[in-house]
Amino acid sequence: AKKDYNDKNFEKALSEIQEYLDTQNEKIDEALFVQGQILEADSEVKNIKSAIDSYNSLIKNYPASTFWQEANRRKIYLNRYYVNIY
């Protein structure tokens, strides 16, 4: 999924990451972070609310994750510039 994300093949990357999350039990925090990145990318699968949900799931369920700080930063940014617009 990361390779497809880097290659800008976002639909395939999203499909792969969702399949991974449905079938695996390891590195879920990293998978949620990648899913958030895919969903906030400027692409046909862009979904800011779902990206925030992915980051929130990581933040809530994996507080010791090495991805926690960046996920929290992305969540705050997305909320500020896409959701809580005044």
XYZ file of C-alpha atoms in Angstrom:
86
model
C 0.000 0.000 0.000
C 2.845 2.404 0.811
C 4.439 1.764 -2.576
C 1.145 2.400 -4.380
C 0.625 5.536 -2.269
C 4.106 6.777 -3.208
C 3.384 5.940 -6.858
C 0.135 7.958 -6.585
C -2.012 4.902 -7.274
C -4.396 5.926 -4.504
C -7.372 3.669 -5.275
C -5.208 0.561 -5.206
C -3.363 1.761 -2.087
C -6.651 2.358 -0.257
C -7.975 -1.056 -1.247
C -4.766 -2.725 -0.075
C -4.651 -0.900 3.242
C -8.299 -1.693 3.971
C -7.668 -5.360 3.203
C -4.625 -5.282 5.486
C -6.640 -3.739 8.333
C -9.356 -6.378 7.884
C -6.984 -9.352 7.959
C -3.886 -8.487 10.003
C -3.084 -7.940 13.666
C 0.372 -6.365 13.456
C 1.423 -2.795 12.759
C -2.168 -1.580 12.842
C -1.004 1.839 14.021
C 1.185 2.236 10.954
C -1.619 0.982 8.700
C -4.046 3.517 10.180
C -1.505 6.272 9.598
C -0.982 5.235 5.971
C -4.753 5.013 5.510
C -5.069 8.584 6.800
C -2.383 9.749 4.372
C -4.112 8.053 1.448
C -7.483 9.549 2.378
C -6.164 13.091 2.676
C -4.153 12.974 -0.557
C -5.423 15.101 -3.422
C -6.945 12.227 -5.388
C -10.150 10.492 -6.429
C -10.334 8.768 -3.011
C -9.871 11.945 -0.952
C -12.101 11.894 2.119
C -11.032 14.282 4.875
C -13.559 13.003 7.433
C -12.350 9.432 6.955
C -8.717 10.565 7.172
C -9.484 12.235 10.507
C -11.262 9.039 11.643
C -8.151 6.986 10.792
C -5.903 9.360 12.718
C -8.332 9.437 15.660
C -8.376 5.643 15.792
C -4.580 5.575 15.921
C -4.469 8.324 18.568
C -7.078 6.648 20.765
C -5.930 3.030 20.477
C -2.140 3.328 20.098
C -0.870 6.083 22.440
C 2.676 4.629 22.444
C 2.892 4.512 18.645
C 5.764 6.230 16.895
C 3.078 7.584 14.530
C 1.001 9.111 17.361
C 2.512 12.600 17.286
C 2.311 12.984 13.512
C -1.242 11.573 13.435
C -2.276 14.074 16.106
C -0.640 16.910 14.164
C -2.448 15.880 10.952
C -5.781 15.559 12.783
C -5.447 19.058 14.229
C -4.486 20.487 10.835
C -7.347 18.786 8.993
C -9.882 19.857 11.605
C -8.613 23.424 11.514
C -8.497 23.852 7.740
C -11.255 21.552 6.482
C -13.785 21.037 9.264
C -13.785 24.030 11.613
C -13.749 26.745 8.976
C -15.274 30.034 10.091
